[in-house]
mmCIF file of C-alpha atoms in Angstrom:
data_model
loop_
_atom_site.group_PDB
_atom_site.id
_atom_site.type_symbol
_atom_site.label_atom_id
_atom_site.label_comp_id
_atom_site.label_asym_id
_atom_site.label_seq_id
_atom_site.Cartn_x
_atom_site.Cartn_y
_atom_site.Cartn_z
ATOM 1 C CA PHE H 1 -0.002 0.156 0.548
ATOM 2 C CA TYR H 2 2.663 2.371 0.757
ATOM 3 C CA SER H 3 4.407 1.912 -1.734
ATOM 4 C CA GLN H 4 2.191 1.786 -4.165
ATOM 5 C CA GLN H 5 1.590 5.232 -2.669
ATOM 6 C CA GLY H 6 4.888 6.790 -3.668
ATOM 7 C CA ALA H 7 6.448 5.740 0.022
ATOM 8 C CA ASP H 8 10.555 6.244 -0.891
ATOM 9 C CA GLU H 9 11.598 3.801 1.515
ATOM 10 C CA VAL H 10 9.361 1.047 4.335
ATOM 11 C CA VAL H 11 11.308 0.789 7.709
ATOM 12 C CA PHE H 12 9.980 -2.876 8.914
ATOM 13 C CA LEU H 13 10.723 -3.006 12.467
ATOM 14 C CA ASP H 14 10.442 -5.830 14.630
ATOM 15 C CA ILE H 15 9.862 -3.937 18.067
ATOM 16 C CA THR H 16 9.983 -6.083 20.649
ATOM 17 C CA ALA H 17 12.239 -9.241 19.027
ATOM 18 C CA THR H 18 15.466 -7.995 21.122
ATOM 19 C CA TYR H 19 13.216 -8.349 23.782
ATOM 20 C CA GLU H 20 11.325 -11.161 23.821
ATOM 21 C CA LYS H 21 15.080 -12.252 22.537
ATOM 22 C CA ARG H 22 13.640 -14.126 19.383
ATOM 23 C CA HIS H 23 15.012 -13.268 15.573
ATOM 24 C CA THR H 24 13.170 -11.026 13.036
ATOM 25 C CA ILE H 25 10.589 -12.205 11.410
ATOM 26 C CA VAL H 26 12.170 -13.779 7.963
ATOM 27 C CA ASP H 27 8.853 -14.877 6.498
ATOM 28 C CA VAL H 28 7.603 -11.043 6.520
ATOM 29 C CA VAL H 29 10.010 -10.014 5.415
ATOM 30 C CA ARG H 30 10.517 -12.254 2.371
ATOM 31 C CA ARG H 31 6.327 -12.392 1.529
ATOM 32 C CA THR H 32 7.284 -8.158 1.434
ATOM 33 C CA ALA H 33 10.122 -7.744 -0.681
ATOM 34 C CA GLN H 34 8.260 -9.894 -3.221
ATOM 35 C CA GLN H 35 5.572 -7.351 -3.049
ATOM 36 C CA VAL H 36 7.517 -3.994 -2.144
ATOM 37 C CA PHE H 37 9.807 -2.251 -5.019
ATOM 38 C CA VAL H 38 10.937 0.067 -2.920
ATOM 39 C CA PRO H 39 14.401 0.245 -0.181
ATOM 40 C CA LEU H 40 12.626 -1.994 2.344
ATOM 41 C CA THR H 41 14.683 -1.826 5.662
ATOM 42 C CA VAL H 42 14.280 -4.493 8.339
ATOM 43 C CA GLY H 43 15.544 -4.216 12.260
ATOM 44 C CA GLY H 44 14.481 -6.045 15.346
ATOM 45 C CA GLY H 45 16.213 -9.318 17.174
ATOM 46 C CA ILE H 46 19.256 -8.921 14.558
ATOM 47 C CA ARG H 47 22.483 -9.839 16.681
ATOM 48 C CA THR H 48 25.445 -11.161 14.136
ATOM 49 C CA SER H 49 26.288 -10.578 10.549
ATOM 50 C CA ASP H 50 24.862 -14.299 9.554
ATOM 51 C CA ASP H 51 21.388 -11.557 10.962
ATOM 52 C CA PHE H 52 22.176 -9.518 8.349
ATOM 53 C CA LYS H 53 23.319 -11.885 5.469
ATOM 54 C CA GLU H 54 20.203 -14.061 6.247
ATOM 55 C CA LEU H 55 17.482 -10.707 5.226
ATOM 56 C CA LEU H 56 19.427 -9.241 2.901
ATOM 57 C CA ARG H 57 19.573 -12.584 1.370
ATOM 58 C CA ALA H 58 15.138 -13.074 1.843
ATOM 59 C CA GLY H 59 15.007 -9.614 0.159
ATOM 60 C CA ALA H 60 16.235 -6.337 2.630
ATOM 61 C CA ASP H 61 18.265 -3.535 1.046
ATOM 62 C CA LYS H 62 19.102 -1.753 4.410
ATOM 63 C CA ILE H 63 19.311 -3.917 8.238
ATOM 64 C CA SER H 64 19.023 -1.603 11.406
ATOM 65 C CA VAL H 65 21.013 -2.228 14.218
ATOM 66 C CA ASN H 66 20.193 -1.063 17.846
ATOM 67 C CA SER H 67 21.095 -3.316 21.093
ATOM 68 C CA ALA H 68 23.061 -5.573 19.547
ATOM 69 C CA ALA H 69 25.420 -2.525 18.258
ATOM 70 C CA VAL H 70 25.709 -0.941 21.189
ATOM 71 C CA LYS H 71 26.826 -4.074 22.668
ATOM 72 C CA ASN H 72 29.405 -5.905 19.991
ATOM 73 C CA LYS H 73 29.770 -2.198 18.260
ATOM 74 C CA GLN H 74 32.428 -4.388 16.343
ATOM 75 C CA LEU H 75 29.454 -5.460 14.816
ATOM 76 C CA ILE H 76 29.015 -2.521 12.684
ATOM 77 C CA ALA H 77 32.481 -2.677 11.291
ATOM 78 C CA ASP H 78 32.206 -6.500 10.662
ATOM 79 C CA ALA H 79 28.977 -6.053 8.728
ATOM 80 C CA ALA H 80 30.019 -3.118 6.768
ATOM 81 C CA LYS H 81 33.269 -4.630 5.309
ATOM 82 C CA LYS H 82 31.629 -7.755 4.363
ATOM 83 C CA PHE H 83 28.215 -5.871 2.672
ATOM 84 C CA GLY H 84 28.498 -2.449 2.724
ATOM 85 C CA SER H 85 27.996 0.561 4.717
ATOM 86 C CA GLN H 86 25.275 1.550 2.287
ATOM 87 C CA CYS H 87 23.202 -1.995 3.927
ATOM 88 C CA VAL H 88 24.006 -0.775 7.573
ATOM 89 C CA VAL H 89 21.813 1.072 9.506
ATOM 90 C CA VAL H 90 22.171 2.321 13.339
ATOM 91 C CA ALA H 91 18.910 3.032 14.885
ATOM 92 C CA ILE H 92 19.008 4.992 17.984
ATOM 93 C CA ASP H 93 16.986 5.899 20.288
ATOM 94 C CA ALA H 94 17.939 8.939 22.845
ATOM 95 C CA ARG H 95 15.104 10.227 25.696
ATOM 96 C CA SER H 96 16.669 13.446 27.280
ATOM 97 C CA CYS H 97 18.901 13.402 30.012
ATOM 98 C CA ASP H 98 19.529 15.694 32.993
ATOM 99 C CA ASP H 99 22.639 14.478 33.897
ATOM 100 C CA LEU H 100 25.154 16.323 31.509
ATOM 101 C CA GLU H 101 28.312 14.552 33.018
ATOM 102 C CA LYS H 102 27.015 11.190 31.938
ATOM 103 C CA CYS H 103 25.408 12.740 28.209
ATOM 104 C CA PRO H 104 26.819 15.887 27.897
ATOM 105 C CA SER H 105 24.068 16.627 24.960
ATOM 106 C CA GLY H 106 21.402 16.296 27.682
ATOM 107 C CA TYR H 107 20.089 12.465 25.467
ATOM 108 C CA GLU H 108 21.005 8.877 26.358
ATOM 109 C CA VAL H 109 21.122 6.000 24.293
ATOM 110 C CA TYR H 110 18.374 3.128 25.128
ATOM 111 C CA VAL H 111 17.569 0.009 23.967
ATOM 112 C CA ALA H 112 15.801 -3.328 23.588
ATOM 113 C CA GLY H 113 12.595 -0.859 22.242
ATOM 114 C CA GLY H 114 13.274 2.237 23.850
ATOM 115 C CA ARG H 115 12.868 0.127 27.342
ATOM 116 C CA LYS H 116 16.597 0.370 28.758
ATOM 117 C CA PRO H 117 19.118 2.939 29.469
ATOM 118 C CA VAL H 118 22.785 2.071 28.819
ATOM 119 C CA GLY H 119 24.498 5.065 29.955
ATOM 120 C CA LEU H 120 25.481 6.574 26.430
ATOM 121 C CA ASP H 121 25.405 10.244 25.143
ATOM 122 C CA ALA H 122 23.476 9.977 22.185
ATOM 123 C CA VAL H 123 25.564 12.042 19.917
ATOM 124 C CA ALA H 124 28.632 10.932 21.331
ATOM 125 C CA TRP H 125 27.107 7.845 19.739
ATOM 126 C CA ALA H 126 26.005 8.286 16.589
ATOM 127 C CA LYS H 127 29.637 10.362 15.940
ATOM 128 C CA GLU H 128 31.327 6.324 16.948
ATOM 129 C CA VAL H 129 29.057 5.026 15.233
ATOM 130 C CA TYR H 130 29.491 6.723 11.405
ATOM 131 C CA GLU H 131 33.535 6.258 12.492
ATOM 132 C CA LEU H 132 32.431 2.712 12.859
ATOM 133 C CA GLY H 133 30.938 2.763 8.958
ATOM 134 C CA ALA H 134 27.462 3.100 9.260
ATOM 135 C CA GLY H 135 25.783 3.776 5.997
ATOM 136 C CA GLU H 136 23.134 5.468 7.894
ATOM 137 C CA ILE H 137 21.204 6.771 11.456
ATOM 138 C CA LEU H 138 17.744 5.930 12.200
ATOM 139 C CA LEU H 139 17.393 8.358 15.303
ATOM 140 C CA THR H 140 14.169 8.089 17.482
ATOM 141 C CA SER H 141 13.345 10.388 19.966
ATOM 142 C CA MET H 142 11.628 8.114 23.072
ATOM 143 C CA ASP H 143 10.223 11.309 24.008
ATOM 144 C CA LYS H 144 8.586 12.147 21.358
ATOM 145 C CA ASP H 145 7.380 8.853 19.946
ATOM 146 C CA GLY H 146 3.921 8.153 19.852
ATOM 147 C CA THR H 147 3.163 11.757 20.914
ATOM 148 C CA LYS H 148 2.346 13.952 17.701
ATOM 149 C CA SER H 149 3.416 16.723 18.944
ATOM 150 C CA GLY H 150 6.779 17.036 16.565
ATOM 151 C CA PHE H 151 9.915 15.736 15.867
ATOM 152 C CA GLU H 152 12.744 16.472 18.336
ATOM 153 C CA LEU H 153 14.195 18.791 16.857
ATOM 154 C CA ASN H 154 17.515 19.754 19.354
ATOM 155 C CA LEU H 155 18.589 16.028 19.149
ATOM 156 C CA THR H 156 17.729 16.023 15.507
ATOM 157 C CA LYS H 157 19.753 19.108 14.853
ATOM 158 C CA MET H 158 23.259 17.767 16.816
ATOM 159 C CA VAL H 159 23.416 14.169 14.940
ATOM 160 C CA ALA H 160 22.607 15.958 11.714
ATOM 161 C CA ASP H 161 25.780 17.922 12.445
ATOM 162 C CA SER H 162 27.791 15.696 13.647
ATOM 163 C CA VAL H 163 27.682 13.168 11.001
ATOM 164 C CA GLY H 164 28.631 12.680 7.429
ATOM 165 C CA ILE H 165 25.817 10.687 6.407
ATOM 166 C CA PRO H 166 22.062 10.695 6.191
ATOM 167 C CA VAL H 167 20.044 10.629 9.613
ATOM 168 C CA ILE H 168 16.376 9.505 9.385
ATOM 169 C CA ALA H 169 14.074 11.381 11.871
ATOM 170 C CA SER H 170 11.390 9.566 13.248
ATOM 171 C CA GLY H 171 8.975 9.625 16.719
ATOM 172 C CA GLY H 172 6.460 12.736 16.866
ATOM 173 C CA CYS H 173 4.956 13.961 13.687
ATOM 174 C CA GLY H 174 2.145 14.494 14.168
ATOM 175 C CA THR H 175 1.288 17.618 10.952
ATOM 176 C CA LEU H 176 2.251 18.395 7.394
ATOM 177 C CA GLU H 177 3.672 21.621 9.289
ATOM 178 C CA HIS H 178 6.405 19.013 11.182
ATOM 179 C CA PHE H 179 8.155 17.029 7.801
ATOM 180 C CA SER H 180 8.984 20.581 7.044
ATOM 181 C CA ASP H 181 10.092 21.397 9.908
ATOM 182 C CA VAL H 182 12.524 18.481 10.638
ATOM 183 C CA PHE H 183 14.125 19.010 6.876
ATOM 184 C CA GLU H 184 14.357 23.095 7.178
ATOM 185 C CA GLN H 185 15.389 23.254 11.072
ATOM 186 C CA THR H 186 17.920 20.381 11.522
ATOM 187 C CA GLY H 187 20.156 19.137 8.526
ATOM 188 C CA ALA H 188 18.111 15.396 8.351
ATOM 189 C CA ASP H 189 18.013 13.493 5.415
ATOM 190 C CA ALA H 190 14.408 11.880 5.559
ATOM 191 C CA ALA H 191 11.412 11.993 7.738
ATOM 192 C CA LEU H 192 9.898 8.813 9.396
ATOM 193 C CA ALA H 193 6.037 8.437 10.758
ATOM 194 C CA ALA H 194 4.134 5.291 11.147
ATOM 195 C CA SER H 195 0.602 5.992 13.247
ATOM 196 C CA LEU H 196 -0.092 8.898 11.472
ATOM 197 C CA PHE H 197 -0.110 6.777 8.097
ATOM 198 C CA HIS H 198 -1.304 3.717 9.955
ATOM 199 C CA TYR H 199 -4.502 5.241 10.062
ATOM 200 C CA GLY H 200 -5.186 7.970 7.376
ATOM 201 C CA GLU H 201 -4.417 11.002 9.356
ATOM 202 C CA LEU H 202 -2.392 12.119 5.678
ATOM 203 C CA THR H 203 -1.382 10.275 2.713
ATOM 204 C CA VAL H 204 2.391 10.333 1.691
ATOM 205 C CA PRO H 205 1.450 12.053 -2.065
ATOM 206 C CA GLN H 206 -0.339 14.452 0.517
ATOM 207 C CA VAL H 207 2.742 15.092 2.640
ATOM 208 C CA LYS H 208 4.855 15.435 -0.607
ATOM 209 C CA GLU H 209 2.665 17.649 -2.537
ATOM 210 C CA TYR H 210 3.121 19.748 0.929
ATOM 211 C CA LEU H 211 6.799 19.763 0.722
ATOM 212 C CA HIS H 212 7.327 20.458 -3.263
ATOM 213 C CA GLY H 213 4.976 23.539 -2.000
ATOM 214 C CA LYS H 214 7.475 24.431 0.452
ATOM 215 C CA ASN H 215 10.521 24.039 -1.514
ATOM 216 C CA ILE H 216 11.556 20.796 -0.452
ATOM 217 C CA PRO H 217 12.829 17.981 -2.671
ATOM 218 C CA VAL H 218 11.028 15.277 -2.976
ATOM 219 C CA ARG H 219 10.578 12.795 -5.138
ATOM 220 C CA LEU H 220 7.097 12.869 -6.478
#
């Protein structure tokens, strides 16, 4: 449905896979890849280079890792070397943090579907994954996720300014203006939305036409 609507990319995140200690649903990925002809990014429950290989063979174009990358940062470098940086998306789930000694940027990395803090500064971690060979960062504000109050512009700008790879902003989108805000104010390369589209509050063509009207480059 989203592919036909003109989405540039579909991101399939099995967000409870790590928490429930199971692997991503490979069969769903395979069946989706057979019908979707835009890039398909898949994440959740990825632990090893073999998991990358299995999902790429099933038809995924990019693999997103979060918890496993925090636990074993070498996985990023190994996967980038084996499959190419363009396949390696590091998902960073962050929440605001008052302890500025621990998190100088004011944002801390969380894992296990946004449940568990790990004491890493989000911006410093973004720089590190970039240096390790990640080809893209999927940045989700857990404070904003589900609120429809707008993207976390401050965090997104800090991360986008710190790395030389595309940053996908995620979490909090609720209106057309939120899409233009994130592109005009942060340097993000893409914006991800879920419930907004799932419940039919906006369509992909509506968003693209709106952005085009604001002179923000989009693929129409």
